[in-house]
PDB file of C-alpha atoms in Angstrom:
ATOM      1  CA  ASP L   1     -47.383  13.416 -17.695  1.00  0.00           C
ATOM      2  CA  ILE L   2     -48.069  12.052 -21.202  1.00  0.00           C
ATOM      3  CA  SER L   3     -47.512  15.424 -22.976  1.00  0.00           C
ATOM      4  CA  LYS L   4     -44.093  16.057 -21.265  1.00  0.00           C
ATOM      5  CA  GLN L   5     -41.329  15.986 -23.913  1.00  0.00           C
ATOM      6  CA  ALA L   6     -38.985  13.027 -23.530  1.00  0.00           C
ATOM      7  CA  ILE L   7     -35.282  13.865 -22.997  1.00  0.00           C
ATOM      8  CA  GLU L   8     -32.271  12.050 -24.519  1.00  0.00           C
ATOM      9  CA  VAL L   9     -28.769  12.280 -23.010  1.00  0.00           C
ATOM     10  CA  VAL L  10     -26.009  10.643 -25.001  1.00  0.00           C
ATOM     11  CA  PHE L  11     -23.404   9.241 -22.553  1.00  0.00           C
ATOM     12  CA  SER L  12     -19.992   9.324 -24.025  1.00  0.00           C
ATOM     13  CA  CYS L  13     -16.376  10.315 -23.135  1.00  0.00           C
ATOM     14  CA  LYS L  14     -15.483  10.878 -26.778  1.00  0.00           C
ATOM     15  CA  ALA L  15     -14.788  14.388 -27.945  1.00  0.00           C
ATOM     16  CA  LYS L  16     -17.000  13.933 -31.046  1.00  0.00           C
ATOM     17  CA  LYS L  17     -20.565  13.010 -29.916  1.00  0.00           C
ATOM     18  CA  PRO L  18     -22.102   9.986 -31.673  1.00  0.00           C
ATOM     19  CA  SER L  19     -24.926  11.102 -34.075  1.00  0.00           C
ATOM     20  CA  HIS L  20     -28.100   9.337 -35.004  1.00  0.00           C
ATOM     21  CA  PRO L  21     -31.320  10.344 -36.604  1.00  0.00           C
ATOM     22  CA  SER L  22     -33.857  12.315 -34.572  1.00  0.00           C
ATOM     23  CA  LEU L  23     -36.058  10.134 -32.346  1.00  0.00           C
ATOM     24  CA  CYS L  24     -39.685  10.609 -31.690  1.00  0.00           C
ATOM     25  CA  PHE L  25     -42.076   9.225 -28.913  1.00  0.00           C
ATOM     26  CA  ASN L  26     -45.806   9.434 -29.509  1.00  0.00           C
ATOM     27  CA  ASP L  27     -45.121  11.686 -32.421  1.00  0.00           C
ATOM     28  CA  ILE L  28     -43.279  14.232 -30.162  1.00  0.00           C
ATOM     29  CA  PRO L  29     -39.613  14.776 -30.948  1.00  0.00           C
ATOM     30  CA  ILE L  30     -37.179  13.662 -28.175  1.00  0.00           C
ATOM     31  CA  ALA L  31     -34.939  16.658 -27.004  1.00  0.00           C
ATOM     32  CA  ARG L  32     -31.322  16.001 -26.767  1.00  0.00           C
ATOM     33  CA  LYS L  33     -29.891  17.661 -23.698  1.00  0.00           C
ATOM     34  CA  PRO L  34     -26.368  17.608 -22.051  1.00  0.00           C
ATOM     35  CA  GLU L  35     -27.841  16.527 -18.669  1.00  0.00           C
ATOM     36  CA  THR L  36     -31.127  15.536 -16.991  1.00  0.00           C
ATOM     37  CA  LYS L  37     -32.286  14.904 -13.523  1.00  0.00           C
ATOM     38  CA  HIS L  38     -33.585  11.414 -12.955  1.00  0.00           C
ATOM     39  CA  LEU L  39     -34.780  10.113  -9.527  1.00  0.00           C
ATOM     40  CA  GLY L  40     -33.116  13.101  -7.899  1.00  0.00           C
ATOM     41  CA  VAL L  41     -29.749  12.362  -9.466  1.00  0.00           C
ATOM     42  CA  TYR L  42     -28.279  14.732 -12.154  1.00  0.00           C
ATOM     43  CA  LEU L  43     -26.886  12.660 -15.089  1.00  0.00           C
ATOM     44  CA  ASP L  44     -24.672  14.424 -17.532  1.00  0.00           C
ATOM     45  CA  GLU L  45     -23.109  13.358 -20.857  1.00  0.00           C
ATOM     46  CA  LYS L  46     -19.795  12.334 -19.251  1.00  0.00           C
ATOM     47  CA  LEU L  47     -21.397  10.833 -16.129  1.00  0.00           C
ATOM     48  CA  SER L  48     -19.181  13.191 -14.012  1.00  0.00           C
ATOM     49  CA  PHE L  49     -22.054  13.761 -11.465  1.00  0.00           C
ATOM     50  CA  ALA L  50     -20.506  17.117 -10.780  1.00  0.00           C
ATOM     51  CA  LYS L  51     -23.805  19.050 -10.778  1.00  0.00           C
ATOM     52  CA  HIS L  52     -25.496  16.420  -8.521  1.00  0.00           C
ATOM     53  CA  ILE L  53     -22.615  16.621  -6.031  1.00  0.00           C
ATOM     54  CA  ARG L  54     -22.617  20.403  -6.017  1.00  0.00           C
ATOM     55  CA  GLU L  55     -26.382  20.482  -5.618  1.00  0.00           C
ATOM     56  CA  LYS L  56     -26.206  18.077  -2.618  1.00  0.00           C
ATOM     57  CA  ILE L  57     -23.456  20.141  -1.102  1.00  0.00           C
ATOM     58  CA  LEU L  58     -25.455  23.327  -1.428  1.00  0.00           C
ATOM     59  CA  ILE L  59     -28.498  21.698   0.232  1.00  0.00           C
ATOM     60  CA  SER L  60     -26.299  20.366   3.043  1.00  0.00           C
ATOM     61  CA  MET L  61     -24.682  23.627   3.635  1.00  0.00           C
ATOM     62  CA  LYS L  62     -28.057  25.137   4.334  1.00  0.00           C
ATOM     63  CA  GLY L  63     -28.623  22.380   6.936  1.00  0.00           C
ATOM     64  CA  ILE L  64     -25.178  23.218   8.376  1.00  0.00           C
ATOM     65  CA  ALA L  65     -26.248  26.810   8.974  1.00  0.00           C
ATOM     66  CA  LEU L  66     -29.313  25.594  10.759  1.00  0.00           C
ATOM     67  CA  LEU L  67     -27.163  23.235  12.838  1.00  0.00           C
ATOM     68  CA  ARG L  68     -24.851  26.154  13.756  1.00  0.00           C
ATOM     69  CA  PHE L  69     -27.952  28.058  14.852  1.00  0.00           C
ATOM     70  CA  LEU L  70     -29.270  25.233  16.912  1.00  0.00           C
ATOM     71  CA  SER L  71     -25.884  24.696  18.607  1.00  0.00           C
ATOM     72  CA  ARG L  72     -26.724  27.407  20.981  1.00  0.00           C
ATOM     73  CA  TYR L  73     -29.864  25.760  22.256  1.00  0.00           C
ATOM     74  CA  VAL L  74     -29.489  21.991  22.142  1.00  0.00           C
ATOM     75  CA  ASP L  75     -26.869  19.480  23.363  1.00  0.00           C
ATOM     76  CA  ARG L  76     -24.320  17.451  21.376  1.00  0.00           C
ATOM     77  CA  ASN L  77     -26.371  14.429  21.046  1.00  0.00           C
ATOM     78  CA  ILE L  78     -29.262  16.244  19.444  1.00  0.00           C
ATOM     79  CA  LEU L  79     -26.969  18.082  17.083  1.00  0.00           C
ATOM     80  CA  SER L  80     -25.282  14.745  16.022  1.00  0.00           C
ATOM     81  CA  LEU L  81     -28.623  13.116  15.542  1.00  0.00           C
ATOM     82  CA  SER L  82     -29.864  16.059  13.502  1.00  0.00           C
ATOM     83  CA  TYR L  83     -26.875  15.936  11.216  1.00  0.00           C
ATOM     84  CA  LYS L  84     -27.332  12.170  10.692  1.00  0.00           C
ATOM     85  CA  MET L  85     -31.070  12.539  10.033  1.00  0.00           C
ATOM     86  CA  TYR L  86     -31.416  15.675   7.989  1.00  0.00           C
ATOM     87  CA  ILE L  87     -28.017  16.612   6.483  1.00  0.00           C
ATOM     88  CA  ARG L  88     -26.010  13.467   5.874  1.00  0.00           C
ATOM     89  CA  PRO L  89     -28.722  11.694   3.743  1.00  0.00           C
ATOM     90  CA  HIS L  90     -28.219  14.429   1.154  1.00  0.00           C
ATOM     91  CA  LEU L  91     -24.506  13.748   0.979  1.00  0.00           C
ATOM     92  CA  ASP L  92     -25.198   9.963   0.782  1.00  0.00           C
ATOM     93  CA  TYR L  93     -27.821  10.087  -1.870  1.00  0.00           C
ATOM     94  CA  GLY L  94     -26.631   8.349  -5.139  1.00  0.00           C
ATOM     95  CA  ASP L  95     -23.170   8.060  -3.742  1.00  0.00           C
ATOM     96  CA  ILE L  96     -22.622   4.496  -4.859  1.00  0.00           C
ATOM     97  CA  LEU L  97     -22.953   5.843  -8.471  1.00  0.00           C
ATOM     98  CA  TYR L  98     -20.434   8.688  -8.065  1.00  0.00           C
ATOM     99  CA  HIS L  99     -18.061   6.987  -5.569  1.00  0.00           C
ATOM    100  CA  ASN L 100     -14.436   8.140  -6.199  1.00  0.00           C
ATOM    101  CA  GLN L 101     -15.241  10.621  -8.929  1.00  0.00           C
ATOM    102  CA  ARG L 102     -13.303  13.917  -9.181  1.00  0.00           C
ATOM    103  CA  THR L 103     -10.991  14.217  -6.163  1.00  0.00           C
ATOM    104  CA  ASP L 104     -11.907  17.914  -5.666  1.00  0.00           C
ATOM    105  CA  LEU L 105     -15.613  17.097  -5.300  1.00  0.00           C
ATOM    106  CA  MET L 106     -14.934  14.248  -2.897  1.00  0.00           C
ATOM    107  CA  VAL L 107     -12.878  16.692  -0.782  1.00  0.00           C
ATOM    108  CA  GLN L 108     -15.739  19.177  -0.787  1.00  0.00           C
ATOM    109  CA  ILE L 109     -18.208  16.553   0.363  1.00  0.00           C
ATOM    110  CA  GLU L 110     -15.951  15.473   3.283  1.00  0.00           C
ATOM    111  CA  ARG L 111     -15.432  19.224   4.150  1.00  0.00           C
ATOM    112  CA  VAL L 112     -19.172  19.448   4.752  1.00  0.00           C
ATOM    113  CA  GLN L 113     -19.186  16.671   7.253  1.00  0.00           C
ATOM    114  CA  TYR L 114     -16.087  18.175   8.897  1.00  0.00           C
ATOM    115  CA  LYS L 115     -17.902  21.415   9.310  1.00  0.00           C
ATOM    116  CA  ALA L 116     -20.876  19.550  10.882  1.00  0.00           C
ATOM    117  CA  ALA L 117     -18.407  17.736  13.353  1.00  0.00           C
ATOM    118  CA  LEU L 118     -16.931  21.080  14.385  1.00  0.00           C
ATOM    119  CA  ILE L 119     -20.371  22.473  15.121  1.00  0.00           C
ATOM    120  CA  VAL L 120     -21.515  19.297  17.062  1.00  0.00           C
ATOM    121  CA  THR L 121     -18.346  19.133  19.186  1.00  0.00           C
ATOM    122  CA  GLY L 122     -17.811  22.883  19.541  1.00  0.00           C
ATOM    123  CA  CYS L 123     -14.180  22.452  18.472  1.00  0.00           C
ATOM    124  CA  TRP L 124     -12.159  24.920  16.520  1.00  0.00           C
ATOM    125  CA  GLN L 125     -11.346  24.914  12.859  1.00  0.00           C
ATOM    126  CA  GLY L 126      -8.045  22.988  12.318  1.00  0.00           C
ATOM    127  CA  THR L 127      -8.968  20.272  14.767  1.00  0.00           C
ATOM    128  CA  SER L 128      -8.015  16.788  13.402  1.00  0.00           C
ATOM    129  CA  GLN L 129     -10.861  15.389  11.319  1.00  0.00           C
ATOM    130  CA  GLU L 130      -9.859  11.872  12.408  1.00  0.00           C
ATOM    131  CA  LYS L 131     -10.095  12.785  16.085  1.00  0.00           C
ATOM    132  CA  LEU L 132     -13.407  14.487  15.587  1.00  0.00           C
ATOM    133  CA  PHE L 133     -14.973  11.591  13.814  1.00  0.00           C
ATOM    134  CA  ASN L 134     -13.591   9.117  16.370  1.00  0.00           C
ATOM    135  CA  GLU L 135     -15.028  11.204  19.205  1.00  0.00           C
ATOM    136  CA  LEU L 136     -18.359  11.336  17.561  1.00  0.00           C
ATOM    137  CA  GLY L 137     -18.368   7.677  16.348  1.00  0.00           C
ATOM    138  CA  TRP L 138     -18.780   8.818  12.720  1.00  0.00           C
ATOM    139  CA  GLU L 139     -17.018   7.280   9.846  1.00  0.00           C
ATOM    140  CA  SER L 140     -15.884   9.398   6.838  1.00  0.00           C
ATOM    141  CA  LEU L 141     -18.209   9.673   3.969  1.00  0.00           C
ATOM    142  CA  ALA L 142     -15.670   7.767   1.853  1.00  0.00           C
ATOM    143  CA  GLN L 143     -15.859   4.871   4.243  1.00  0.00           C
ATOM    144  CA  ARG L 144     -19.719   4.980   4.125  1.00  0.00           C
ATOM    145  CA  ARG L 145     -19.617   4.911   0.321  1.00  0.00           C
ATOM    146  CA  TRP L 146     -17.304   1.833   0.322  1.00  0.00           C
ATOM    147  CA  ALA L 147     -19.415  -0.020   2.915  1.00  0.00           C
ATOM    148  CA  ARG L 148     -22.605   0.628   0.985  1.00  0.00           C
ATOM    149  CA  ARG L 149     -21.040  -0.257  -2.277  1.00  0.00           C
ATOM    150  CA  LEU L 150     -19.668  -3.559  -0.844  1.00  0.00           C
ATOM    151  CA  THR L 151     -23.180  -4.357   0.624  1.00  0.00           C
ATOM    152  CA  ILE L 152     -24.804  -3.955  -2.727  1.00  0.00           C
ATOM    153  CA  PHE L 153     -22.145  -6.089  -4.579  1.00  0.00           C
ATOM    154  CA  TYR L 154     -22.581  -8.791  -1.928  1.00  0.00           C
ATOM    155  CA  LYS L 155     -26.415  -8.642  -2.355  1.00  0.00           C
ATOM    156  CA  ILE L 156     -26.018  -8.815  -6.067  1.00  0.00           C
ATOM    157  CA  SER L 157     -23.617 -11.754  -5.886  1.00  0.00           C
ATOM    158  CA  GLN L 158     -25.915 -13.598  -3.520  1.00  0.00           C
ATOM    159  CA  GLY L 159     -28.971 -12.991  -5.689  1.00  0.00           C
ATOM    160  CA  TYR L 160     -30.924 -10.841  -3.140  1.00  0.00           C
TER     161      TYR L 160
END
C-alpha cells in the first residue's frame, strides 16, 4: 500500500537512544515506533523477540487446547502428527533469530511442547520430558533450533 506510513525502529541496547533528524518517504513522515511486525516476526528496539515469542506461545496454546479435545477421539499417531503439522511450526517460526534469548522465554516454549507430549502420550504431569520425547521420537525445540541454525550456517559457508 503506497499510502501506508513507513515505520522506523532504532535497534540499540544503549540507554540513551541515538537521535537523528526526522525522515520522510514520499513526503510522508516516517513514524518512529518501539516495535514492528515484519514477515510475521515482532522486532523491538532491543531485539529481545519477547513479544514474538509470547505471541507464538499464545497461538500454540490454542492448538494445545484443540489437541486435548481431539485426544478423546483419535489415536496417538494422529495427535503427534497434528502437533507437528499445526502447532510446532508456530514455535519454530523465526527461531533461528531468537535462539537462546531470555532463558525464561525458552523455558516457556519448551513447556508448550511438553504439554503436547503429555496429551499425545496420555501421561501424567511430572513425567520425564526426556522420556516422553524419546518415546515419541521428538527432539527438544532447543535441539531443533540448533540443527536449523547449523544447517543455515553450512549453506551460507557453501554458497547455497
